[in-house]
Amino acid sequence: MKSVGDNKSRIVVVETKAGKKNSLNEVLHDDTVMNLIKDTRAVMEIRAFMEFVDLLSSHSDRACYGTKSVEAAHELLAIEKLWITDDLFRNAEIATRKKYIGLVNAVKNAGGNTFVLSPNHVSGEELAKLTGIAATLRFPVPGLDDMEI
């Protein structure tokens, strides 16, 4: 095991407003921290999920969440990026797990990118608040939430 001295260049002190779980979000938005971890998979997932959140608020017809809306978007081959929580993807109920694994594979086969987010990560927690599944779309699909499926 390497000593702390050997890893000095990788240690950063970052101030937060509190010592609570939400402070992790503050740390992850700190420029110094982001520069150190910019090429990790977790950071790429955070950035991609932040893109979803931005699209949802600014161009809501290019983003959707919830199983029915995401499935409808997939029927149109509109999904560019798909996020799903690990809890849904590895669901204990076999039929549910197969459904979501099938959706993830279908999106990949259609040229989309997929991200399975951990519930222990800030972005995974946020996704869980939005039903556990979300997508950004290749093209606008107005009224996706109102579609009959």
JSON list of N, CA and C in Angstrom, two decimals, residues 39-112:
[
{"chain": "A", "resi": 39, "resn": "ASP", "atom": "N", "xyz": [-11.28, 12.42, -16.25]},
{"chain": "A", "resi": 39, "resn": "ASP", "atom": "CA", "xyz": [-11.32, 11.31, -17.19]},
{"chain": "A", "resi": 39, "resn": "ASP", "atom": "C", "xyz": [-11.89, 10.02, -16.61]},
{"chain": "A", "resi": 40, "resn": "THR", "atom": "N", "xyz": [-12.41, 10.09, -15.41]},
{"chain": "A", "resi": 40, "resn": "THR", "atom": "CA", "xyz": [-12.97, 8.87, -14.82]},
{"chain": "A", "resi": 40, "resn": "THR", "atom": "C", "xyz": [-14.39, 8.64, -15.32]},
{"chain": "A", "resi": 41, "resn": "ARG", "atom": "N", "xyz": [-14.82, 7.40, -15.27]},
{"chain": "A", "resi": 41, "resn": "ARG", "atom": "CA", "xyz": [-16.15, 7.04, -15.73]},
{"chain": "A", "resi": 41, "resn": "ARG", "atom": "C", "xyz": [-17.23, 7.77, -14.93]},
{"chain": "A", "resi": 42, "resn": "ALA", "atom": "N", "xyz": [-17.01, 7.90, -13.63]},
{"chain": "A", "resi": 42, "resn": "ALA", "atom": "CA", "xyz": [-18.00, 8.56, -12.78]},
{"chain": "A", "resi": 42, "resn": "ALA", "atom": "C", "xyz": [-18.23, 10.00, -13.21]},
{"chain": "A", "resi": 43, "resn": "VAL", "atom": "N", "xyz": [-17.15, 10.71, -13.54]},
{"chain": "A", "resi": 43, "resn": "VAL", "atom": "CA", "xyz": [-17.28, 12.11, -13.96]},
{"chain": "A", "resi": 43, "resn": "VAL", "atom": "C", "xyz": [-17.99, 12.20, -15.30]},
{"chain": "A", "resi": 44, "resn": "MET", "atom": "N", "xyz": [-17.68, 11.28, -16.20]},
{"chain": "A", "resi": 44, "resn": "MET", "atom": "CA", "xyz": [-18.36, 11.29, -17.49]},
{"chain": "A", "resi": 44, "resn": "MET", "atom": "C", "xyz": [-19.86, 11.06, -17.31]},
{"chain": "A", "resi": 45, "resn": "GLU", "atom": "N", "xyz": [-20.22, 10.19, -16.36]},
{"chain": "A", "resi": 45, "resn": "GLU", "atom": "CA", "xyz": [-21.63, 9.94, -16.08]},
{"chain": "A", "resi": 45, "resn": "GLU", "atom": "C", "xyz": [-22.29, 11.18, -15.47]},
{"chain": "A", "resi": 46, "resn": "ILE", "atom": "N", "xyz": [-21.58, 11.85, -14.57]},
{"chain": "A", "resi": 46, "resn": "ILE", "atom": "CA", "xyz": [-22.12, 13.07, -13.95]},
{"chain": "A", "resi": 46, "resn": "ILE", "atom": "C", "xyz": [-22.36, 14.12, -15.02]},
{"chain": "A", "resi": 47, "resn": "ARG", "atom": "N", "xyz": [-21.37, 14.34, -15.87]},
{"chain": "A", "resi": 47, "resn": "ARG", "atom": "CA", "xyz": [-21.52, 15.36, -16.93]},
{"chain": "A", "resi": 47, "resn": "ARG", "atom": "C", "xyz": [-22.67, 15.01, -17.86]},
{"chain": "A", "resi": 48, "resn": "ALA", "atom": "N", "xyz": [-22.77, 13.76, -18.23]},
{"chain": "A", "resi": 48, "resn": "ALA", "atom": "CA", "xyz": [-23.85, 13.34, -19.12]},
{"chain": "A", "resi": 48, "resn": "ALA", "atom": "C", "xyz": [-25.20, 13.52, -18.44]},
{"chain": "A", "resi": 49, "resn": "PHE", "atom": "N", "xyz": [-25.29, 13.20, -17.16]},
{"chain": "A", "resi": 49, "resn": "PHE", "atom": "CA", "xyz": [-26.56, 13.36, -16.45]},
{"chain": "A", "resi": 49, "resn": "PHE", "atom": "C", "xyz": [-26.90, 14.83, -16.28]},
{"chain": "A", "resi": 50, "resn": "MET", "atom": "N", "xyz": [-25.89, 15.68, -16.07]},
{"chain": "A", "resi": 50, "resn": "MET", "atom": "CA", "xyz": [-26.14, 17.11, -15.97]},
{"chain": "A", "resi": 50, "resn": "MET", "atom": "C", "xyz": [-26.66, 17.63, -17.31]},
{"chain": "A", "resi": 51, "resn": "GLU", "atom": "N", "xyz": [-26.19, 17.06, -18.41]},
{"chain": "A", "resi": 51, "resn": "GLU", "atom": "CA", "xyz": [-26.70, 17.41, -19.74]},
{"chain": "A", "resi": 51, "resn": "GLU", "atom": "C", "xyz": [-28.19, 17.08, -19.82]},
{"chain": "A", "resi": 52, "resn": "PHE", "atom": "N", "xyz": [-28.57, 15.92, -19.29]},
{"chain": "A", "resi": 52, "resn": "PHE", "atom": "CA", "xyz": [-29.99, 15.54, -19.27]},
{"chain": "A", "resi": 52, "resn": "PHE", "atom": "C", "xyz": [-30.81, 16.57, -18.48]},
{"chain": "A", "resi": 53, "resn": "VAL", "atom": "N", "xyz": [-30.34, 16.91, -17.30]},
{"chain": "A", "resi": 53, "resn": "VAL", "atom": "CA", "xyz": [-31.06, 17.86, -16.44]},
{"chain": "A", "resi": 53, "resn": "VAL", "atom": "C", "xyz": [-31.21, 19.20, -17.15]},
{"chain": "A", "resi": 54, "resn": "ASP", "atom": "N", "xyz": [-30.14, 19.67, -17.79]},
{"chain": "A", "resi": 54, "resn": "ASP", "atom": "CA", "xyz": [-30.18, 20.93, -18.53]},
{"chain": "A", "resi": 54, "resn": "ASP", "atom": "C", "xyz": [-31.18, 20.86, -19.68]},
{"chain": "A", "resi": 55, "resn": "LEU", "atom": "N", "xyz": [-31.15, 19.77, -20.44]},
{"chain": "A", "resi": 55, "resn": "LEU", "atom": "CA", "xyz": [-32.09, 19.61, -21.56]},
{"chain": "A", "resi": 55, "resn": "LEU", "atom": "C", "xyz": [-33.53, 19.54, -21.07]},
{"chain": "A", "resi": 56, "resn": "LEU", "atom": "N", "xyz": [-33.74, 18.86, -19.96]},
{"chain": "A", "resi": 56, "resn": "LEU", "atom": "CA", "xyz": [-35.09, 18.73, -19.42]},
{"chain": "A", "resi": 56, "resn": "LEU", "atom": "C", "xyz": [-35.67, 20.10, -19.07]},
{"chain": "A", "resi": 57, "resn": "SER", "atom": "N", "xyz": [-34.82, 20.99, -18.55]},
{"chain": "A", "resi": 57, "resn": "SER", "atom": "CA", "xyz": [-35.33, 22.31, -18.17]},
{"chain": "A", "resi": 57, "resn": "SER", "atom": "C", "xyz": [-35.37, 23.29, -19.33]},
{"chain": "A", "resi": 58, "resn": "SER", "atom": "N", "xyz": [-34.49, 23.13, -20.32]},
{"chain": "A", "resi": 58, "resn": "SER", "atom": "CA", "xyz": [-34.46, 24.11, -21.41]},
{"chain": "A", "resi": 58, "resn": "SER", "atom": "C", "xyz": [-35.15, 23.66, -22.69]},
{"chain": "A", "resi": 59, "resn": "HIS", "atom": "N", "xyz": [-35.11, 22.38, -23.00]},
{"chain": "A", "resi": 59, "resn": "HIS", "atom": "CA", "xyz": [-35.72, 21.82, -24.22]},
{"chain": "A", "resi": 59, "resn": "HIS", "atom": "C", "xyz": [-36.41, 20.52, -23.83]},
{"chain": "A", "resi": 60, "resn": "SER", "atom": "N", "xyz": [-37.51, 20.63, -23.13]},
{"chain": "A", "resi": 60, "resn": "SER", "atom": "CA", "xyz": [-38.14, 19.44, -22.55]},
{"chain": "A", "resi": 60, "resn": "SER", "atom": "C", "xyz": [-38.59, 18.42, -23.60]},
{"chain": "A", "resi": 61, "resn": "ASP", "atom": "N", "xyz": [-38.71, 18.83, -24.86]},
{"chain": "A", "resi": 61, "resn": "ASP", "atom": "CA", "xyz": [-39.09, 17.87, -25.90]},
{"chain": "A", "resi": 61, "resn": "ASP", "atom": "C", "xyz": [-37.90, 17.04, -26.39]},
{"chain": "A", "resi": 62, "resn": "ARG", "atom": "N", "xyz": [-36.72, 17.28, -25.81]},
{"chain": "A", "resi": 62, "resn": "ARG", "atom": "CA", "xyz": [-35.52, 16.49, -26.16]},
{"chain": "A", "resi": 62, "resn": "ARG", "atom": "C", "xyz": [-35.05, 15.64, -24.99]},
{"chain": "A", "resi": 63, "resn": "ALA", "atom": "N", "xyz": [-35.89, 15.52, -23.96]},
{"chain": "A", "resi": 63, "resn": "ALA", "atom": "CA", "xyz": [-35.54, 14.70, -22.80]},
{"chain": "A", "resi": 63, "resn": "ALA", "atom": "C", "xyz": [-36.82, 14.10, -22.23]},
{"chain": "A", "resi": 64, "resn": "CYS", "atom": "N", "xyz": [-36.70, 12.92, -21.66]},
{"chain": "A", "resi": 64, "resn": "CYS", "atom": "CA", "xyz": [-37.87, 12.30, -21.03]},
{"chain": "A", "resi": 64, "resn": "CYS", "atom": "C", "xyz": [-37.43, 11.43, -19.87]},
{"chain": "A", "resi": 65, "resn": "TYR", "atom": "N", "xyz": [-38.38, 11.12, -19.00]},
{"chain": "A", "resi": 65, "resn": "TYR", "atom": "CA", "xyz": [-38.11, 10.21, -17.90]},
{"chain": "A", "resi": 65, "resn": "TYR", "atom": "C", "xyz": [-39.38, 9.45, -17.57]},
{"chain": "A", "resi": 66, "resn": "GLY", "atom": "N", "xyz": [-39.20, 8.33, -16.90]},
{"chain": "A", "resi": 66, "resn": "GLY", "atom": "CA", "xyz": [-40.32, 7.44, -16.61]},
{"chain": "A", "resi": 66, "resn": "GLY", "atom": "C", "xyz": [-40.36, 6.32, -17.65]},
{"chain": "A", "resi": 67, "resn": "THR", "atom": "N", "xyz": [-40.72, 5.14, -17.21]},
{"chain": "A", "resi": 67, "resn": "THR", "atom": "CA", "xyz": [-40.67, 3.97, -18.08]},
{"chain": "A", "resi": 67, "resn": "THR", "atom": "C", "xyz": [-41.50, 4.14, -19.35]},
{"chain": "A", "resi": 68, "resn": "LYS", "atom": "N", "xyz": [-42.73, 4.60, -19.23]},
{"chain": "A", "resi": 68, "resn": "LYS", "atom": "CA", "xyz": [-43.60, 4.71, -20.41]},
{"chain": "A", "resi": 68, "resn": "LYS", "atom": "C", "xyz": [-43.05, 5.70, -21.43]},
{"chain": "A", "resi": 69, "resn": "SER", "atom": "N", "xyz": [-42.60, 6.85, -20.97]},
{"chain": "A", "resi": 69, "resn": "SER", "atom": "CA", "xyz": [-42.05, 7.86, -21.89]},
{"chain": "A", "resi": 69, "resn": "SER", "atom": "C", "xyz": [-40.77, 7.37, -22.55]},
{"chain": "A", "resi": 70, "resn": "VAL", "atom": "N", "xyz": [-39.91, 6.73, -21.78]},
{"chain": "A", "resi": 70, "resn": "VAL", "atom": "CA", "xyz": [-38.65, 6.23, -22.34]},
{"chain": "A", "resi": 70, "resn": "VAL", "atom": "C", "xyz": [-38.91, 5.12, -23.35]},
{"chain": "A", "resi": 71, "resn": "GLU", "atom": "N", "xyz": [-39.84, 4.22, -23.03]},
{"chain": "A", "resi": 71, "resn": "GLU", "atom": "CA", "xyz": [-40.18, 3.15, -23.98]},
{"chain": "A", "resi": 71, "resn": "GLU", "atom": "C", "xyz": [-40.78, 3.73, -25.27]},
{"chain": "A", "resi": 72, "resn": "ALA", "atom": "N", "xyz": [-41.61, 4.76, -25.13]},
{"chain": "A", "resi": 72, "resn": "ALA", "atom": "CA", "xyz": [-42.20, 5.40, -26.31]},
{"chain": "A", "resi": 72, "resn": "ALA", "atom": "C", "xyz": [-41.11, 6.06, -27.16]},
{"chain": "A", "resi": 73, "resn": "ALA", "atom": "N", "xyz": [-40.15, 6.70, -26.50]},
{"chain": "A", "resi": 73, "resn": "ALA", "atom": "CA", "xyz": [-39.03, 7.32, -27.22]},
{"chain": "A", "resi": 73, "resn": "ALA", "atom": "C", "xyz": [-38.21, 6.26, -27.94]},
{"chain": "A", "resi": 74, "resn": "HIS", "atom": "N", "xyz": [-38.03, 5.12, -27.30]},
{"chain": "A", "resi": 74, "resn": "HIS", "atom": "CA", "xyz": [-37.28, 4.04, -27.96]},
{"chain": "A", "resi": 74, "resn": "HIS", "atom": "C", "xyz": [-38.03, 3.50, -29.18]},
{"chain": "A", "resi": 75, "resn": "GLU", "atom": "N", "xyz": [-39.34, 3.40, -29.09]},
{"chain": "A", "resi": 75, "resn": "GLU", "atom": "CA", "xyz": [-40.15, 2.94, -30.24]},
{"chain": "A", "resi": 75, "resn": "GLU", "atom": "C", "xyz": [-39.89, 3.83, -31.46]},
{"chain": "A", "resi": 76, "resn": "LEU", "atom": "N", "xyz": [-39.61, 5.11, -31.20]},
{"chain": "A", "resi": 76, "resn": "LEU", "atom": "CA", "xyz": [-39.33, 6.06, -32.29]},
{"chain": "A", "resi": 76, "resn": "LEU", "atom": "C", "xyz": [-37.84, 6.09, -32.65]},
{"chain": "A", "resi": 77, "resn": "LEU", "atom": "N", "xyz": [-37.04, 5.25, -31.99]},
{"chain": "A", "resi": 77, "resn": "LEU", "atom": "CA", "xyz": [-35.58, 5.24, -32.15]},
{"chain": "A", "resi": 77, "resn": "LEU", "atom": "C", "xyz": [-34.98, 6.62, -31.88]},
{"chain": "A", "resi": 78, "resn": "ALA", "atom": "N", "xyz": [-35.55, 7.30, -30.90]},
{"chain": "A", "resi": 78, "resn": "ALA", "atom": "CA", "xyz": [-35.15, 8.67, -30.61]},
{"chain": "A", "resi": 78, "resn": "ALA", "atom": "C", "xyz": [-34.09, 8.78, -29.51]},
{"chain": "A", "resi": 79, "resn": "ILE", "atom": "N", "xyz": [-33.80, 7.70, -28.81]},
{"chain": "A", "resi": 79, "resn": "ILE", "atom": "CA", "xyz": [-32.91, 7.80, -27.64]},
{"chain": "A", "resi": 79, "resn": "ILE", "atom": "C", "xyz": [-31.44, 7.91, -28.05]},
{"chain": "A", "resi": 80, "resn": "GLU", "atom": "N", "xyz": [-30.83, 9.00, -27.59]},
{"chain": "A", "resi": 80, "resn": "GLU", "atom": "CA", "xyz": [-29.40, 9.22, -27.80]},
{"chain": "A", "resi": 80, "resn": "GLU", "atom": "C", "xyz": [-28.63, 8.69, -26.59]},
{"chain": "A", "resi": 81, "resn": "LYS", "atom": "N", "xyz": [-29.10, 9.03, -25.38]},
{"chain": "A", "resi": 81, "resn": "LYS", "atom": "CA", "xyz": [-28.47, 8.57, -24.14]},
{"chain": "A", "resi": 81, "resn": "LYS", "atom": "C", "xyz": [-29.55, 8.11, -23.18]},
{"chain": "A", "resi": 82, "resn": "LEU", "atom": "N", "xyz": [-29.31, 6.99, -22.54]},
{"chain": "A", "resi": 82, "resn": "LEU", "atom": "CA", "xyz": [-30.25, 6.41, -21.59]},
{"chain": "A", "resi": 82, "resn": "LEU", "atom": "C", "xyz": [-29.57, 6.25, -20.24]},
{"chain": "A", "resi": 83, "resn": "TRP", "atom": "N", "xyz": [-30.25, 6.66, -19.18]},
{"chain": "A", "resi": 83, "resn": "TRP", "atom": "CA", "xyz": [-29.76, 6.47, -17.82]},
{"chain": "A", "resi": 83, "resn": "TRP", "atom": "C", "xyz": [-30.76, 5.59, -17.09]},
{"chain": "A", "resi": 84, "resn": "ILE", "atom": "N", "xyz": [-30.25, 4.67, -16.31]},
{"chain": "A", "resi": 84, "resn": "ILE", "atom": "CA", "xyz": [-31.10, 3.80, -15.51]},
{"chain": "A", "resi": 84, "resn": "ILE", "atom": "C", "xyz": [-30.38, 3.55, -14.19]},
{"chain": "A", "resi": 85, "resn": "THR", "atom": "N", "xyz": [-31.13, 3.50, -13.11]},
{"chain": "A", "resi": 85, "resn": "THR", "atom": "CA", "xyz": [-30.50, 3.21, -11.83]},
{"chain": "A", "resi": 85, "resn": "THR", "atom": "C", "xyz": [-30.15, 1.74, -11.75]},
{"chain": "A", "resi": 86, "resn": "ASP", "atom": "N", "xyz": [-29.12, 1.46, -11.01]},
{"chain": "A", "resi": 86, "resn": "ASP", "atom": "CA", "xyz": [-28.69, 0.09, -10.80]},
{"chain": "A", "resi": 86, "resn": "ASP", "atom": "C", "xyz": [-29.81, -0.73, -10.15]},
{"chain": "A", "resi": 87, "resn": "ASP", "atom": "N", "xyz": [-30.62, -0.07, -9.32]},
{"chain": "A", "resi": 87, "resn": "ASP", "atom": "CA", "xyz": [-31.74, -0.76, -8.66]},
{"chain": "A", "resi": 87, "resn": "ASP", "atom": "C", "xyz": [-32.74, -1.30, -9.67]},
{"chain": "A", "resi": 88, "resn": "LEU", "atom": "N", "xyz": [-33.02, -0.54, -10.73]},
{"chain": "A", "resi": 88, "resn": "LEU", "atom": "CA", "xyz": [-33.93, -1.03, -11.77]},
{"chain": "A", "resi": 88, "resn": "LEU", "atom": "C", "xyz": [-33.24, -2.07, -12.65]},
{"chain": "A", "resi": 89, "resn": "PHE", "atom": "N", "xyz": [-32.02, -1.79, -13.03]},
{"chain": "A", "resi": 89, "resn": "PHE", "atom": "CA", "xyz": [-31.29, -2.67, -13.95]},
{"chain": "A", "resi": 89, "resn": "PHE", "atom": "C", "xyz": [-31.04, -4.05, -13.35]},
{"chain": "A", "resi": 90, "resn": "ARG", "atom": "N", "xyz": [-30.81, -4.10, -12.05]},
{"chain": "A", "resi": 90, "resn": "ARG", "atom": "CA", "xyz": [-30.54, -5.37, -11.38]},
{"chain": "A", "resi": 90, "resn": "ARG", "atom": "C", "xyz": [-31.69, -5.74, -10.43]},
{"chain": "A", "resi": 91, "resn": "ASN", "atom": "N", "xyz": [-32.89, -5.41, -10.83]},
{"chain": "A", "resi": 91, "resn": "ASN", "atom": "CA", "xyz": [-34.08, -5.65, -10.03]},
{"chain": "A", "resi": 91, "resn": "ASN", "atom": "C", "xyz": [-34.21, -7.11, -9.62]},
{"chain": "A", "resi": 92, "resn": "ALA", "atom": "N", "xyz": [-34.68, -7.34, -8.40]},
{"chain": "A", "resi": 92, "resn": "ALA", "atom": "CA", "xyz": [-34.83, -8.71, -7.89]},
{"chain": "A", "resi": 92, "resn": "ALA", "atom": "C", "xyz": [-35.91, -9.48, -8.63]},
{"chain": "A", "resi": 93, "resn": "GLU", "atom": "N", "xyz": [-36.90, -8.76, -9.15]},
{"chain": "A", "resi": 93, "resn": "GLU", "atom": "CA", "xyz": [-37.98, -9.41, -9.90]},
{"chain": "A", "resi": 93, "resn": "GLU", "atom": "C", "xyz": [-37.46, -9.70, -11.32]},
{"chain": "A", "resi": 94, "resn": "ILE", "atom": "N", "xyz": [-37.42, -10.96, -11.67]},
{"chain": "A", "resi": 94, "resn": "ILE", "atom": "CA", "xyz": [-36.81, -11.39, -12.93]},
{"chain": "A", "resi": 94, "resn": "ILE", "atom": "C", "xyz": [-37.45, -10.73, -14.15]},
{"chain": "A", "resi": 95, "resn": "ALA", "atom": "N", "xyz": [-38.77, -10.66, -14.20]},
{"chain": "A", "resi": 95, "resn": "ALA", "atom": "CA", "xyz": [-39.44, -10.06, -15.36]},
{"chain": "A", "resi": 95, "resn": "ALA", "atom": "C", "xyz": [-39.07, -8.58, -15.51]},
{"chain": "A", "resi": 96, "resn": "THR", "atom": "N", "xyz": [-39.00, -7.87, -14.39]},
{"chain": "A", "resi": 96, "resn": "THR", "atom": "CA", "xyz": [-38.63, -6.45, -14.42]},
{"chain": "A", "resi": 96, "resn": "THR", "atom": "C", "xyz": [-37.19, -6.29, -14.88]},
{"chain": "A", "resi": 97, "resn": "ARG", "atom": "N", "xyz": [-36.31, -7.12, -14.33]},
{"chain": "A", "resi": 97, "resn": "ARG", "atom": "CA", "xyz": [-34.90, -7.06, -14.70]},
{"chain": "A", "resi": 97, "resn": "ARG", "atom": "C", "xyz": [-34.71, -7.33, -16.19]},
{"chain": "A", "resi": 98, "resn": "LYS", "atom": "N", "xyz": [-35.39, -8.36, -16.71]},
{"chain": "A", "resi": 98, "resn": "LYS", "atom": "CA", "xyz": [-35.28, -8.69, -18.14]},
{"chain": "A", "resi": 98, "resn": "LYS", "atom": "C", "xyz": [-35.78, -7.54, -19.01]},
{"chain": "A", "resi": 99, "resn": "LYS", "atom": "N", "xyz": [-36.87, -6.90, -18.57]},
{"chain": "A", "resi": 99, "resn": "LYS", "atom": "CA", "xyz": [-37.43, -5.78, -19.34]},
{"chain": "A", "resi": 99, "resn": "LYS", "atom": "C", "xyz": [-36.40, -4.66, -19.48]},
{"chain": "A", "resi": 100, "resn": "TYR", "atom": "N", "xyz": [-35.78, -4.28, -18.37]},
{"chain": "A", "resi": 100, "resn": "TYR", "atom": "CA", "xyz": [-34.83, -3.17, -18.41]},
{"chain": "A", "resi": 100, "resn": "TYR", "atom": "C", "xyz": [-33.52, -3.55, -19.09]},
{"chain": "A", "resi": 101, "resn": "ILE", "atom": "N", "xyz": [-33.06, -4.77, -18.90]},
{"chain": "A", "resi": 101, "resn": "ILE", "atom": "CA", "xyz": [-31.85, -5.22, -19.61]},
{"chain": "A", "resi": 101, "resn": "ILE", "atom": "C", "xyz": [-32.12, -5.22, -21.11]},
{"chain": "A", "resi": 102, "resn": "GLY", "atom": "N", "xyz": [-33.30, -5.67, -21.50]},
{"chain": "A", "resi": 102, "resn": "GLY", "atom": "CA", "xyz": [-33.68, -5.66, -22.92]},
{"chain": "A", "resi": 102, "resn": "GLY", "atom": "C", "xyz": [-33.71, -4.26, -23.48]},
{"chain": "A", "resi": 103, "resn": "LEU", "atom": "N", "xyz": [-34.25, -3.32, -22.71]},
{"chain": "A", "resi": 103, "resn": "LEU", "atom": "CA", "xyz": [-34.32, -1.92, -23.17]},
{"chain": "A", "resi": 103, "resn": "LEU", "atom": "C", "xyz": [-32.91, -1.35, -23.33]},
{"chain": "A", "resi": 104, "resn": "VAL", "atom": "N", "xyz": [-32.05, -1.58, -22.35]},
{"chain": "A", "resi": 104, "resn": "VAL", "atom": "CA", "xyz": [-30.67, -1.09, -22.42]},
{"chain": "A", "resi": 104, "resn": "VAL", "atom": "C", "xyz": [-29.97, -1.66, -23.65]},
{"chain": "A", "resi": 105, "resn": "ASN", "atom": "N", "xyz": [-30.10, -2.96, -23.87]},
{"chain": "A", "resi": 105, "resn": "ASN", "atom": "CA", "xyz": [-29.47, -3.59, -25.04]},
{"chain": "A", "resi": 105, "resn": "ASN", "atom": "C", "xyz": [-30.04, -3.05, -26.35]},
{"chain": "A", "resi": 106, "resn": "ALA", "atom": "N", "xyz": [-31.34, -2.83, -26.39]},
{"chain": "A", "resi": 106, "resn": "ALA", "atom": "CA", "xyz": [-31.97, -2.31, -27.61]},
{"chain": "A", "resi": 106, "resn": "ALA", "atom": "C", "xyz": [-31.49, -0.90, -27.91]},
{"chain": "A", "resi": 107, "resn": "VAL", "atom": "N", "xyz": [-31.34, -0.07, -26.88]},
{"chain": "A", "resi": 107, "resn": "VAL", "atom": "CA", "xyz": [-30.84, 1.29, -27.08]},
{"chain": "A", "resi": 107, "resn": "VAL", "atom": "C", "xyz": [-29.40, 1.24, -27.59]},
{"chain": "A", "resi": 108, "resn": "LYS", "atom": "N", "xyz": [-28.58, 0.37, -27.01]},
{"chain": "A", "resi": 108, "resn": "LYS", "atom": "CA", "xyz": [-27.19, 0.22, -27.49]},
{"chain": "A", "resi": 108, "resn": "LYS", "atom": "C", "xyz": [-27.17, -0.23, -28.95]},
{"chain": "A", "resi": 109, "resn": "ASN", "atom": "N", "xyz": [-28.01, -1.20, -29.29]},
{"chain": "A", "resi": 109, "resn": "ASN", "atom": "CA", "xyz": [-28.06, -1.72, -30.66]},
{"chain": "A", "resi": 109, "resn": "ASN", "atom": "C", "xyz": [-28.53, -0.66, -31.66]},
{"chain": "A", "resi": 110, "resn": "ALA", "atom": "N", "xyz": [-29.30, 0.31, -31.18]},
{"chain": "A", "resi": 110, "resn": "ALA", "atom": "CA", "xyz": [-29.79, 1.39, -32.04]},
{"chain": "A", "resi": 110, "resn": "ALA", "atom": "C", "xyz": [-28.79, 2.55, -32.10]},
{"chain": "A", "resi": 111, "resn": "GLY", "atom": "N", "xyz": [-27.62, 2.38, -31.47]},
{"chain": "A", "resi": 111, "resn": "GLY", "atom": "CA", "xyz": [-26.58, 3.40, -31.53]},
{"chain": "A", "resi": 111, "resn": "GLY", "atom": "C", "xyz": [-26.59, 4.38, -30.38]},
{"chain": "A", "resi": 112, "resn": "GLY", "atom": "N", "xyz": [-27.40, 4.13, -29.36]},
{"chain": "A", "resi": 112, "resn": "GLY", "atom": "CA", "xyz": [-27.45, 5.02, -28.21]},
{"chain": "A", "resi": 112, "resn": "GLY", "atom": "C", "xyz": [-26.40, 4.66, -27.16]}
]
